[in-house]
Amino acid sequence: MAKGRPQNFQKTDRKPRREPTRDFADLVRESQPSEKLLPLTHMTDAYRFRSIMKMGTLEPSLCDVFEEEQLLYFFYGRPSYRATAQAQSNGMDFYAPICLVLKPGTVAPHRIYPFDSGAFHHKRFSDFTCHAMIKEDFELDCEADTPGRLINLFWLGEQAYFNNRGHADFKPDAFAFEAQSYHELIRHKGSAGFDERASSIEIQSSQPIALGENTIAVILPSNFATDQAIAAIDALGAIILPYDHVNRTSPGENIGLIYTIVRELLSGRHGKVSYW
């Protein structure tokens, strides 16, 4: 190499990867399964819902967290996801949130996480995790009974999990670092840069999901409960559960209303199903 000539190093921004530990998944696998599986929820907005009802399916879309894979996201039992959550208050109804409640077993999981994987990716849980941890260290087995096993390990039951209140007496072992992180994360009561998605079980799918005969309920603003929408939801074998959408609120402000309706649904108050 000529004197004074810079070496031609190839610069890369890619961080070295390592094989994830399976300690957390192993711990959850060894816990007791639940007697009953909870439904899955998928949150969208009215604009996307129009296309969903026309197609009769949920289609995966590009994800920037998992290397631009085509994925669908669901939460186990809770209506946790905030579609267009970062949007400012808007008087246009196409941002109004709509929740689809799907029957247990509808989705063949591609991945299962004990929390919102996007929040981990964006380091919102960094106060509770080691800097060397990667989100894959928390990935769980893709089995139908995995969410119930996680709930039985860390919560007093499905209803406690849904209400994000009522933790089991489980204390992780000295070297169970991922379990310690999750244990502290879901018990944190102070101010934080995250919400209840920190303890909501996330289920990813890489395949389209047909809604027909797989949908328990559709929760949507009452002004969208038109004759056409009611007929389309009836054709799915689902019930329609309207809520009063207050105009000019931000999309995330309706989540509490939707939680109440899902809680009533799972409690058997709407007659379709009963889980506790």
PDB file of C-alpha atoms in Angstrom:
ATOM      1  CA  MET A   1       0.000   0.000   0.000  1.00  0.00           C
ATOM      2  CA  ALA A   2       1.363   3.385  -1.001  1.00  0.00           C
ATOM      3  CA  LYS A   3       2.521   5.641   1.792  1.00  0.00           C
ATOM      4  CA  GLY A   4      -0.124   8.094   2.938  1.00  0.00           C
ATOM      5  CA  ARG A   5      -2.937   6.414   0.972  1.00  0.00           C
ATOM      6  CA  PRO A   6      -5.903   5.577   3.206  1.00  0.00           C
ATOM      7  CA  GLN A   7      -6.886   1.955   3.528  1.00  0.00           C
ATOM      8  CA  ASN A   8     -10.091   1.061   1.709  1.00  0.00           C
ATOM      9  CA  PHE A   9     -12.154  -0.246   4.634  1.00  0.00           C
ATOM     10  CA  GLN A  10     -15.789  -0.995   3.840  1.00  0.00           C
ATOM     11  CA  LYS A  11     -17.999   0.801   6.319  1.00  0.00           C
ATOM     12  CA  THR A  12     -21.145  -0.882   7.527  1.00  0.00           C
ATOM     13  CA  ASP A  13     -23.872   0.155   9.962  1.00  0.00           C
ATOM     14  CA  ARG A  14     -25.010  -3.404  10.588  1.00  0.00           C
ATOM     15  CA  LYS A  15     -24.610  -4.495  14.168  1.00  0.00           C
ATOM     16  CA  PRO A  16     -23.236  -7.963  14.833  1.00  0.00           C
ATOM     17  CA  ARG A  17     -25.949 -10.440  15.738  1.00  0.00           C
ATOM     18  CA  ARG A  18     -25.787 -13.370  18.122  1.00  0.00           C
ATOM     19  CA  GLU A  19     -27.910 -16.390  18.754  1.00  0.00           C
ATOM     20  CA  PRO A  20     -30.648 -15.506  21.245  1.00  0.00           C
ATOM     21  CA  THR A  21     -30.886 -17.260  24.565  1.00  0.00           C
ATOM     22  CA  ARG A  22     -33.886 -19.547  25.066  1.00  0.00           C
ATOM     23  CA  ASP A  23     -33.903 -19.331  28.868  1.00  0.00           C
ATOM     24  CA  PHE A  24     -37.118 -17.288  29.020  1.00  0.00           C
ATOM     25  CA  ALA A  25     -38.934 -19.526  26.526  1.00  0.00           C
ATOM     26  CA  ASP A  26     -37.786 -22.627  28.426  1.00  0.00           C
ATOM     27  CA  LEU A  27     -39.092 -21.201  31.705  1.00  0.00           C
ATOM     28  CA  VAL A  28     -42.509 -20.399  30.213  1.00  0.00           C
ATOM     29  CA  ARG A  29     -42.729 -23.808  28.541  1.00  0.00           C
ATOM     30  CA  GLU A  30     -42.341 -25.524  31.919  1.00  0.00           C
ATOM     31  CA  SER A  31     -45.242 -23.629  33.540  1.00  0.00           C
ATOM     32  CA  GLN A  32     -48.837 -24.853  33.679  1.00  0.00           C
ATOM     33  CA  PRO A  33     -51.140 -24.313  30.670  1.00  0.00           C
ATOM     34  CA  SER A  34     -54.485 -22.569  31.002  1.00  0.00           C
ATOM     35  CA  GLU A  35     -57.770 -24.433  30.712  1.00  0.00           C
ATOM     36  CA  LYS A  36     -59.187 -21.953  28.203  1.00  0.00           C
ATOM     37  CA  LEU A  37     -57.575 -19.980  25.377  1.00  0.00           C
ATOM     38  CA  LEU A  38     -58.497 -16.308  25.010  1.00  0.00           C
ATOM     39  CA  PRO A  39     -59.465 -14.661  21.706  1.00  0.00           C
ATOM     40  CA  LEU A  40     -57.057 -12.530  19.710  1.00  0.00           C
ATOM     41  CA  THR A  41     -57.614  -8.885  18.879  1.00  0.00           C
ATOM     42  CA  HIS A  42     -56.564  -6.922  15.828  1.00  0.00           C
ATOM     43  CA  MET A  43     -56.897  -3.166  15.835  1.00  0.00           C
ATOM     44  CA  THR A  44     -57.197  -1.083  12.689  1.00  0.00           C
ATOM     45  CA  ASP A  45     -58.717   2.238  11.644  1.00  0.00           C
ATOM     46  CA  ALA A  46     -61.869   2.928   9.661  1.00  0.00           C
ATOM     47  CA  TYR A  47     -59.936   3.654   6.476  1.00  0.00           C
ATOM     48  CA  ARG A  48     -58.227   0.250   6.463  1.00  0.00           C
ATOM     49  CA  PHE A  49     -61.365  -1.466   7.747  1.00  0.00           C
ATOM     50  CA  ARG A  50     -63.201  -0.569   4.530  1.00  0.00           C
ATOM     51  CA  SER A  51     -60.732  -2.654   2.502  1.00  0.00           C
ATOM     52  CA  ILE A  52     -60.690  -5.439   5.085  1.00  0.00           C
ATOM     53  CA  MET A  53     -64.455  -5.879   4.838  1.00  0.00           C
ATOM     54  CA  LYS A  54     -64.363  -5.850   1.034  1.00  0.00           C
ATOM     55  CA  MET A  55     -61.681  -8.558   0.931  1.00  0.00           C
ATOM     56  CA  GLY A  56     -62.962 -10.524   3.915  1.00  0.00           C
ATOM     57  CA  THR A  57     -59.373 -11.094   5.031  1.00  0.00           C
ATOM     58  CA  LEU A  58     -56.593  -9.532   7.055  1.00  0.00           C
ATOM     59  CA  GLU A  59     -53.484  -9.199   4.914  1.00  0.00           C
ATOM     60  CA  PRO A  60     -49.891  -8.942   6.215  1.00  0.00           C
ATOM     61  CA  SER A  61     -48.101  -5.666   5.577  1.00  0.00           C
ATOM     62  CA  LEU A  62     -44.487  -4.537   5.583  1.00  0.00           C
ATOM     63  CA  CYS A  63     -42.896  -4.381   9.053  1.00  0.00           C
ATOM     64  CA  ASP A  64     -39.835  -2.238   9.754  1.00  0.00           C
ATOM     65  CA  VAL A  65     -39.044  -3.934  13.092  1.00  0.00           C
ATOM     66  CA  PHE A  66     -38.443  -7.429  11.713  1.00  0.00           C
ATOM     67  CA  GLU A  67     -36.274  -6.682   8.679  1.00  0.00           C
ATOM     68  CA  GLU A  68     -39.164  -5.657   6.463  1.00  0.00           C
ATOM     69  CA  GLU A  69     -41.078  -8.915   6.705  1.00  0.00           C
ATOM     70  CA  GLN A  70     -44.743  -9.036   5.748  1.00  0.00           C
ATOM     71  CA  LEU A  71     -46.564  -9.499   9.068  1.00  0.00           C
ATOM     72  CA  LEU A  72     -49.904  -9.237  10.813  1.00  0.00           C
ATOM     73  CA  TYR A  73     -50.003  -8.270  14.489  1.00  0.00           C
ATOM     74  CA  PHE A  74     -52.453  -9.461  17.146  1.00  0.00           C
ATOM     75  CA  PHE A  75     -52.652  -9.203  20.925  1.00  0.00           C
ATOM     76  CA  TYR A  76     -53.789 -12.046  23.133  1.00  0.00           C
ATOM     77  CA  GLY A  77     -57.028 -11.200  24.948  1.00  0.00           C
ATOM     78  CA  ARG A  78     -56.418  -7.438  25.118  1.00  0.00           C
ATOM     79  CA  PRO A  79     -57.262  -4.734  22.526  1.00  0.00           C
ATOM     80  CA  SER A  80     -53.850  -3.171  23.083  1.00  0.00           C
ATOM     81  CA  TYR A  81     -52.581  -1.994  19.706  1.00  0.00           C
ATOM     82  CA  ARG A  82     -52.980   1.699  18.836  1.00  0.00           C
ATOM     83  CA  ALA A  83     -53.629   2.081  15.132  1.00  0.00           C
ATOM     84  CA  THR A  84     -52.471   5.575  14.066  1.00  0.00           C
ATOM     85  CA  ALA A  85     -51.730   6.208  17.739  1.00  0.00           C
ATOM     86  CA  GLN A  86     -49.284   8.986  16.980  1.00  0.00           C
ATOM     87  CA  ALA A  87     -51.781  11.022  14.960  1.00  0.00           C
ATOM     88  CA  GLN A  88     -52.944  14.289  16.445  1.00  0.00           C
ATOM     89  CA  SER A  89     -56.613  14.872  17.222  1.00  0.00           C
ATOM     90  CA  ASN A  90     -58.532  14.779  14.001  1.00  0.00           C
ATOM     91  CA  GLY A  91     -62.171  15.425  13.144  1.00  0.00           C
ATOM     92  CA  MET A  92     -62.066  13.005  10.213  1.00  0.00           C
ATOM     93  CA  ASP A  93     -63.681   9.656  10.992  1.00  0.00           C
ATOM     94  CA  PHE A  94     -61.313   7.580   8.869  1.00  0.00           C
ATOM     95  CA  TYR A  95     -58.854   7.542  11.801  1.00  0.00           C
ATOM     96  CA  ALA A  96     -61.422   6.106  14.239  1.00  0.00           C
ATOM     97  CA  PRO A  97     -60.188   2.809  15.760  1.00  0.00           C
ATOM     98  CA  ILE A  98     -61.972  -0.472  15.013  1.00  0.00           C
ATOM     99  CA  CYS A  99     -61.273  -3.705  16.860  1.00  0.00           C
ATOM    100  CA  LEU A 100     -61.702  -7.221  15.456  1.00  0.00           C
ATOM    101  CA  VAL A 101     -62.007  -9.985  18.048  1.00  0.00           C
ATOM    102  CA  LEU A 102     -60.997 -13.341  16.571  1.00  0.00           C
ATOM    103  CA  LYS A 103     -61.642 -16.846  17.842  1.00  0.00           C
ATOM    104  CA  PRO A 104     -58.837 -18.682  19.664  1.00  0.00           C
ATOM    105  CA  GLY A 105     -56.827 -20.844  17.306  1.00  0.00           C
ATOM    106  CA  THR A 106     -57.571 -18.688  14.266  1.00  0.00           C
ATOM    107  CA  VAL A 107     -53.946 -17.625  13.842  1.00  0.00           C
ATOM    108  CA  ALA A 108     -50.983 -19.943  13.313  1.00  0.00           C
ATOM    109  CA  PRO A 109     -48.306 -17.938  15.157  1.00  0.00           C
ATOM    110  CA  HIS A 110     -45.153 -16.902  13.328  1.00  0.00           C
ATOM    111  CA  ARG A 111     -43.732 -15.393  16.535  1.00  0.00           C
ATOM    112  CA  ILE A 112     -44.992 -14.822  20.079  1.00  0.00           C
ATOM    113  CA  TYR A 113     -43.626 -12.153  22.408  1.00  0.00           C
ATOM    114  CA  PRO A 114     -44.607 -11.371  26.015  1.00  0.00           C
ATOM    115  CA  PHE A 115     -44.786  -7.659  25.176  1.00  0.00           C
ATOM    116  CA  ASP A 116     -44.974  -5.193  22.310  1.00  0.00           C
ATOM    117  CA  SER A 117     -41.844  -6.089  20.332  1.00  0.00           C
ATOM    118  CA  GLY A 118     -41.823  -2.683  18.651  1.00  0.00           C
ATOM    119  CA  ALA A 119     -41.547  -0.941  22.021  1.00  0.00           C
ATOM    120  CA  PHE A 120     -38.547  -3.114  22.901  1.00  0.00           C
ATOM    121  CA  HIS A 121     -37.021  -2.405  19.478  1.00  0.00           C
ATOM    122  CA  HIS A 122     -37.338   1.334  20.113  1.00  0.00           C
ATOM    123  CA  LYS A 123     -35.741   0.921  23.577  1.00  0.00           C
ATOM    124  CA  ARG A 124     -38.788   1.926  25.611  1.00  0.00           C
ATOM    125  CA  PHE A 125     -38.064  -0.877  28.071  1.00  0.00           C
ATOM    126  CA  SER A 126     -34.368  -0.043  28.454  1.00  0.00           C
ATOM    127  CA  ASP A 127     -34.709   0.820  32.169  1.00  0.00           C
ATOM    128  CA  PHE A 128     -35.703  -2.807  32.808  1.00  0.00           C
ATOM    129  CA  THR A 129     -33.381  -4.694  30.466  1.00  0.00           C
ATOM    130  CA  CYS A 130     -29.645  -5.246  30.152  1.00  0.00           C
ATOM    131  CA  HIS A 131     -28.094  -3.297  27.293  1.00  0.00           C
ATOM    132  CA  ALA A 132     -26.802  -6.586  25.855  1.00  0.00           C
ATOM    133  CA  MET A 133     -30.278  -8.123  25.613  1.00  0.00           C
ATOM    134  CA  ILE A 134     -31.960  -8.418  22.228  1.00  0.00           C
ATOM    135  CA  LYS A 135     -35.679  -8.745  21.667  1.00  0.00           C
ATOM    136  CA  GLU A 136     -35.201 -12.296  20.420  1.00  0.00           C
ATOM    137  CA  ASP A 137     -34.116 -13.306  23.931  1.00  0.00           C
ATOM    138  CA  PHE A 138     -37.789 -12.909  24.905  1.00  0.00           C
ATOM    139  CA  GLU A 139     -39.316 -14.754  21.939  1.00  0.00           C
ATOM    140  CA  LEU A 140     -41.562 -17.607  23.086  1.00  0.00           C
ATOM    141  CA  ASP A 141     -42.565 -20.950  21.609  1.00  0.00           C
ATOM    142  CA  CYS A 142     -45.072 -20.737  18.754  1.00  0.00           C
ATOM    143  CA  GLU A 143     -47.616 -22.984  20.441  1.00  0.00           C
ATOM    144  CA  ALA A 144     -51.294 -22.273  21.085  1.00  0.00           C
ATOM    145  CA  ASP A 145     -50.899 -22.807  24.826  1.00  0.00           C
ATOM    146  CA  THR A 146     -47.841 -20.547  25.229  1.00  0.00           C
ATOM    147  CA  PRO A 147     -49.783 -17.363  26.180  1.00  0.00           C
ATOM    148  CA  GLY A 148     -51.699 -19.257  28.867  1.00  0.00           C
ATOM    149  CA  ARG A 149     -48.473 -20.662  30.304  1.00  0.00           C
ATOM    150  CA  LEU A 150     -46.984 -17.160  30.485  1.00  0.00           C
ATOM    151  CA  ILE A 151     -50.130 -15.858  32.209  1.00  0.00           C
ATOM    152  CA  ASN A 152     -50.109 -18.664  34.768  1.00  0.00           C
ATOM    153  CA  LEU A 153     -46.476 -17.939  35.565  1.00  0.00           C
ATOM    154  CA  PHE A 154     -46.735 -14.170  36.055  1.00  0.00           C
ATOM    155  CA  TRP A 155     -50.429 -13.434  36.729  1.00  0.00           C
ATOM    156  CA  LEU A 156     -53.269 -14.619  38.965  1.00  0.00           C
ATOM    157  CA  GLY A 157     -55.265 -15.700  35.935  1.00  0.00           C
ATOM    158  CA  GLU A 158     -56.668 -14.495  32.608  1.00  0.00           C
ATOM    159  CA  GLN A 159     -58.867 -11.825  34.156  1.00  0.00           C
ATOM    160  CA  ALA A 160     -55.932 -10.417  36.137  1.00  0.00           C
ATOM    161  CA  TYR A 161     -53.864 -10.352  32.944  1.00  0.00           C
ATOM    162  CA  PHE A 162     -56.629  -8.569  31.041  1.00  0.00           C
ATOM    163  CA  ASN A 163     -56.978  -5.898  33.724  1.00  0.00           C
ATOM    164  CA  ASN A 164     -53.178  -5.574  34.043  1.00  0.00           C
ATOM    165  CA  ARG A 165     -53.580  -6.026  37.786  1.00  0.00           C
ATOM    166  CA  GLY A 166     -52.964  -9.051  40.016  1.00  0.00           C
ATOM    167  CA  HIS A 167     -49.550 -10.699  39.782  1.00  0.00           C
ATOM    168  CA  ALA A 168     -48.619 -14.231  40.770  1.00  0.00           C
ATOM    169  CA  ASP A 169     -46.157 -14.938  43.565  1.00  0.00           C
ATOM    170  CA  PHE A 170     -43.468 -16.002  41.116  1.00  0.00           C
ATOM    171  CA  LYS A 171     -39.875 -14.955  41.854  1.00  0.00           C
ATOM    172  CA  PRO A 172     -37.298 -15.603  39.113  1.00  0.00           C
ATOM    173  CA  ASP A 173     -34.081 -17.443  39.922  1.00  0.00           C
ATOM    174  CA  ALA A 174     -30.767 -15.621  40.302  1.00  0.00           C
ATOM    175  CA  PHE A 175     -29.610 -16.208  36.711  1.00  0.00           C
ATOM    176  CA  ALA A 176     -33.044 -15.897  35.062  1.00  0.00           C
ATOM    177  CA  PHE A 177     -32.223 -12.415  33.821  1.00  0.00           C
ATOM    178  CA  GLU A 178     -34.894 -12.163  31.117  1.00  0.00           C
ATOM    179  CA  ALA A 179     -37.566 -13.309  33.578  1.00  0.00           C
ATOM    180  CA  GLN A 180     -36.292 -10.751  36.099  1.00  0.00           C
ATOM    181  CA  SER A 181     -36.558  -7.990  33.499  1.00  0.00           C
ATOM    182  CA  TYR A 182     -40.105  -8.960  32.528  1.00  0.00           C
ATOM    183  CA  HIS A 183     -41.067  -9.430  36.182  1.00  0.00           C
ATOM    184  CA  GLU A 184     -40.000  -5.858  37.008  1.00  0.00           C
ATOM    185  CA  LEU A 185     -41.397  -4.390  33.789  1.00  0.00           C
ATOM    186  CA  ILE A 186     -44.970  -5.609  34.302  1.00  0.00           C
ATOM    187  CA  ARG A 187     -44.989  -4.568  37.969  1.00  0.00           C
ATOM    188  CA  HIS A 188     -43.731  -1.025  37.429  1.00  0.00           C
ATOM    189  CA  LYS A 189     -46.228   1.544  38.716  1.00  0.00           C
ATOM    190  CA  GLY A 190     -44.404   4.845  38.209  1.00  0.00           C
ATOM    191  CA  SER A 191     -44.167   7.150  35.232  1.00  0.00           C
ATOM    192  CA  ALA A 192     -42.761   5.538  32.106  1.00  0.00           C
ATOM    193  CA  GLY A 193     -42.481   5.972  28.374  1.00  0.00           C
ATOM    194  CA  PHE A 194     -44.740   2.988  27.685  1.00  0.00           C
ATOM    195  CA  ASP A 195     -48.291   1.814  28.383  1.00  0.00           C
ATOM    196  CA  GLU A 196     -50.044  -1.511  29.058  1.00  0.00           C
ATOM    197  CA  ARG A 197     -48.580  -2.970  25.872  1.00  0.00           C
ATOM    198  CA  ALA A 198     -45.501  -3.649  28.007  1.00  0.00           C
ATOM    199  CA  SER A 199     -47.349  -6.697  29.382  1.00  0.00           C
ATOM    200  CA  SER A 200     -49.642  -7.521  26.448  1.00  0.00           C
ATOM    201  CA  ILE A 201     -48.844 -10.784  24.692  1.00  0.00           C
ATOM    202  CA  GLU A 202     -48.092 -10.152  21.024  1.00  0.00           C
ATOM    203  CA  ILE A 203     -48.761 -12.731  18.332  1.00  0.00           C
ATOM    204  CA  GLN A 204     -47.429 -12.303  14.812  1.00  0.00           C
ATOM    205  CA  SER A 205     -48.676 -14.049  11.687  1.00  0.00           C
ATOM    206  CA  SER A 206     -47.051 -14.170   8.264  1.00  0.00           C
ATOM    207  CA  GLN A 207     -50.191 -15.481   6.553  1.00  0.00           C
ATOM    208  CA  PRO A 208     -53.494 -13.824   5.541  1.00  0.00           C
ATOM    209  CA  ILE A 209     -56.353 -14.506   7.948  1.00  0.00           C
ATOM    210  CA  ALA A 210     -59.857 -15.169   6.621  1.00  0.00           C
ATOM    211  CA  LEU A 211     -62.491 -13.434   8.735  1.00  0.00           C
ATOM    212  CA  GLY A 212     -65.444 -15.633   7.830  1.00  0.00           C
ATOM    213  CA  GLU A 213     -66.418 -17.917  10.731  1.00  0.00           C
ATOM    214  CA  ASN A 214     -63.257 -16.828  12.575  1.00  0.00           C
ATOM    215  CA  THR A 215     -64.549 -13.524  13.940  1.00  0.00           C
ATOM    216  CA  ILE A 216     -66.346 -13.237  17.269  1.00  0.00           C
ATOM    217  CA  ALA A 217     -67.089  -9.523  17.218  1.00  0.00           C
ATOM    218  CA  VAL A 218     -66.379  -6.234  15.488  1.00  0.00           C
ATOM    219  CA  ILE A 219     -66.185  -3.161  17.728  1.00  0.00           C
ATOM    220  CA  LEU A 220     -66.631   0.065  15.789  1.00  0.00           C
ATOM    221  CA  PRO A 221     -67.977   3.624  16.141  1.00  0.00           C
ATOM    222  CA  SER A 222     -71.773   3.740  16.111  1.00  0.00           C
ATOM    223  CA  ASN A 223     -71.864   5.963  13.011  1.00  0.00           C
ATOM    224  CA  PHE A 224     -70.253   3.109  11.060  1.00  0.00           C
ATOM    225  CA  ALA A 225     -72.937   0.640  12.132  1.00  0.00           C
ATOM    226  CA  THR A 226     -74.747   1.113   8.827  1.00  0.00           C
ATOM    227  CA  ASP A 227     -77.076  -1.458   7.275  1.00  0.00           C
ATOM    228  CA  GLN A 228     -74.289  -2.401   4.878  1.00  0.00           C
ATOM    229  CA  ALA A 229     -71.740  -2.894   7.685  1.00  0.00           C
ATOM    230  CA  ILE A 230     -74.194  -4.849   9.824  1.00  0.00           C
ATOM    231  CA  ALA A 231     -74.967  -7.179   6.904  1.00  0.00           C
ATOM    232  CA  ALA A 232     -71.264  -7.724   6.186  1.00  0.00           C
ATOM    233  CA  ILE A 233     -70.477  -8.472   9.844  1.00  0.00           C
ATOM    234  CA  ASP A 234     -73.497 -10.783  10.126  1.00  0.00           C
ATOM    235  CA  ALA A 235     -72.153 -12.667   7.102  1.00  0.00           C
ATOM    236  CA  LEU A 236     -68.955 -13.322   9.055  1.00  0.00           C
ATOM    237  CA  GLY A 237     -70.951 -14.949  11.843  1.00  0.00           C
ATOM    238  CA  ALA A 238     -69.855 -12.141  14.169  1.00  0.00           C
ATOM    239  CA  ILE A 239     -71.686  -9.665  16.357  1.00  0.00           C
ATOM    240  CA  ILE A 240     -71.398  -5.921  15.958  1.00  0.00           C
ATOM    241  CA  LEU A 241     -70.621  -3.896  19.098  1.00  0.00           C
ATOM    242  CA  PRO A 242     -70.826  -0.131  18.498  1.00  0.00           C
ATOM    243  CA  TYR A 243     -69.303   2.529  20.736  1.00  0.00           C
ATOM    244  CA  ASP A 244     -69.787   6.284  20.924  1.00  0.00           C
ATOM    245  CA  HIS A 245     -66.840   7.843  19.121  1.00  0.00           C
ATOM    246  CA  VAL A 246     -66.276  11.412  20.294  1.00  0.00           C
ATOM    247  CA  ASN A 247     -65.283  13.592  17.379  1.00  0.00           C
ATOM    248  CA  ARG A 248     -62.011  15.537  17.448  1.00  0.00           C
ATOM    249  CA  THR A 249     -60.318  13.170  19.910  1.00  0.00           C
ATOM    250  CA  SER A 250     -57.024  11.478  19.138  1.00  0.00           C
ATOM    251  CA  PRO A 251     -57.337   7.840  17.977  1.00  0.00           C
ATOM    252  CA  GLY A 252     -55.786   6.443  21.160  1.00  0.00           C
ATOM    253  CA  GLU A 253     -58.375   8.102  23.415  1.00  0.00           C
ATOM    254  CA  ASN A 254     -60.992   5.519  22.402  1.00  0.00           C
ATOM    255  CA  ILE A 255     -58.932   2.581  23.672  1.00  0.00           C
ATOM    256  CA  GLY A 256     -60.533   2.739  27.125  1.00  0.00           C
ATOM    257  CA  LEU A 257     -64.012   2.422  25.572  1.00  0.00           C
ATOM    258  CA  ILE A 258     -62.894  -0.547  23.503  1.00  0.00           C
ATOM    259  CA  TYR A 259     -61.308  -2.210  26.550  1.00  0.00           C
ATOM    260  CA  THR A 260     -64.636  -1.930  28.387  1.00  0.00           C
ATOM    261  CA  ILE A 261     -66.521  -3.546  25.514  1.00  0.00           C
ATOM    262  CA  VAL A 262     -64.006  -6.392  25.180  1.00  0.00           C
ATOM    263  CA  ARG A 263     -64.133  -6.945  28.956  1.00  0.00           C
ATOM    264  CA  GLU A 264     -67.933  -7.201  28.780  1.00  0.00           C
ATOM    265  CA  LEU A 265     -67.676  -9.565  25.802  1.00  0.00           C
ATOM    266  CA  LEU A 266     -65.233 -11.900  27.549  1.00  0.00           C
ATOM    267  CA  SER A 267     -67.387 -11.796  30.691  1.00  0.00           C
ATOM    268  CA  GLY A 268     -70.358 -13.152  28.728  1.00  0.00           C
ATOM    269  CA  ARG A 269     -72.472  -9.985  28.827  1.00  0.00           C
ATOM    270  CA  HIS A 270     -73.065 -10.015  25.072  1.00  0.00           C
ATOM    271  CA  GLY A 271     -74.026 -13.688  24.942  1.00  0.00           C
ATOM    272  CA  LYS A 272     -71.630 -14.747  22.212  1.00  0.00           C
ATOM    273  CA  VAL A 273     -68.852 -16.114  24.407  1.00  0.00           C
ATOM    274  CA  SER A 274     -67.857 -16.308  28.065  1.00  0.00           C
ATOM    275  CA  TYR A 275     -64.282 -16.686  29.322  1.00  0.00           C
ATOM    276  CA  TRP A 276     -64.599 -15.873  33.031  1.00  0.00           C
TER     277      TRP A 276
END
